[in-house]
Amino acid sequence: MKITTIGLDLAKNVFQVHGVDAEGNVTVRRRLRRKEVLLFFGGLEPCLIGLEACGSAHFWARELAALGHDVRIMPPSYVKAYVRRGKKNDAADAAAICEAVTRPNMRFVPIKTEVQQTALMLHKSRDLLIRQQNMLVNAVRGHAAELGLVAAQGRGKVEDIIAAVEADDDDSLPTLARAALRPLVAQLRTNEKAIAELDAEIKAWHTQNEMSRRLATIPGVGVLTASAIAATVPDPSFFRSGREFAAWLGLVPRQNSSGGKERLGRISKQGNRYIRRMLVIGATGMLRYARAKSAPGAQWVNGLLERRPPRLVTVAMANKMARIAWAIMTRQETFRAPATAA
């Protein structure tokens, strides 16, 4: 019998395959070693293959698509509903994937190219180094405070403590304390150099990518945010509207509506945390210009500030920026400021 749909449960070395025919009858149920995956699918006629989004999903999607198959990646939370109760194993997961991929209302994840994945690696590596830098700064600040050296808030305010650690003739720190803090300071310097190198690589990728340059024309969206969106969203047509894209980022309120009454809560905070954080940071920076009535849409922002707290307004601005980004990616245009009312 001809296999029409396959659910493939990915793993590091052992993969589970569940295939059905056009009538839904199970035609194949087997385990594959990593080296057997491409040999097995290379001997099949083109069919629909479902995968769960995970660490290696985009790699396998590209490899299987190169063999002529129709590959679709789904969020694991959407597949979970199709797993039979009391049967949590690889075979049950593969069967659930096979069932979920055929649902007409299923949401799919756009398959990223290798170039887009490597661009996102720059962002993820930079984000990790930023977190490590904050940890190092806090550690140096905390240890120095135990000895009476207190620095104000901010990275630049720690330079006086770092100078005391690096100086051999400074008596403000004991010898053992200087020996304990010097490795932290050295690692901090190394981190800052690595972050600067990654910033240069991200800027170079942004300069070469047309979509990223278009997104950077949005007020409040800089090189980091624009390049992250361009690398994360290879095909904006996966989203039917700007609101759906904003919901994918977790920038829409959660609903608990019933009986015809709409109840809206806080934002869901689901979806892509990194892009959502970058948009909120950009909106926060734009807020002071909007208060000075020197930014596009200042009248709308100031109207919200009269009724809502500033943090809620920044999230609303981030939601609007996400919708504008979707429109720019879909229409292949650049940002156009709204006409000022007479």
Coordinates of N, CA, C and O in Angstrom, one line a residue, residues 20 24 39 41 80 107 109 128 133 137-138 169 250 270 277:
V20 N 0.8 6.1 7.3 CA -0.5 5.6 7.0 C -0.7 5.9 5.5 O 0.0 6.6 4.8
G24 N -6.1 6.0 5.9 CA -5.8 6.1 7.4 C -5.3 4.8 8.0 O -5.1 4.7 9.2
L39 N 18.3 7.0 4.0 CA 18.1 5.8 3.1 C 16.7 5.4 3.1 O 16.2 5.0 2.0
F41 N 13.8 7.2 3.7 CA 12.9 8.2 3.0 C 13.3 8.4 1.6 O 12.5 8.8 0.8
K80 N 0.6 17.7 21.2 CA 0.3 17.0 22.5 C -1.1 16.6 22.6 O -1.4 15.5 23.2
R107 N -1.4 24.7 12.9 CA -0.4 25.8 12.6 C 1.0 25.1 12.4 O 1.3 24.2 13.1
V109 N 5.3 25.6 11.5 CA 6.5 26.5 11.7 C 7.2 26.6 10.3 O 7.5 25.6 9.7
L128 N 23.6 35.0 25.2 CA 24.2 34.2 26.3 C 25.4 35.0 26.9 O 25.5 35.1 28.1
Q133 N 27.8 38.4 31.1 CA 28.4 39.7 31.5 C 27.7 40.3 32.7 O 28.4 40.8 33.6
V137 N 29.5 41.2 36.2 CA 29.4 42.5 36.8 C 28.8 42.5 38.2 O 29.3 43.1 39.1
N138 N 27.7 41.7 38.4 CA 27.1 41.6 39.7 C 28.0 40.9 40.7 O 28.0 41.3 41.9
D169 N 49.3 48.5 42.8 CA 49.7 49.4 43.9 C 48.6 50.0 44.6 O 48.7 51.0 45.3
G250 N 3.6 36.6 21.2 CA 3.1 36.7 22.6 C 2.8 38.1 23.0 O 2.8 38.4 24.2
Q270 N 3.7 33.9 25.3 CA 4.1 32.7 24.6 C 4.8 33.1 23.3 O 4.8 34.3 22.9
R277 N 11.1 40.6 23.5 CA 11.9 41.5 24.4 C 12.5 42.6 23.7 O 12.5 43.8 24.2

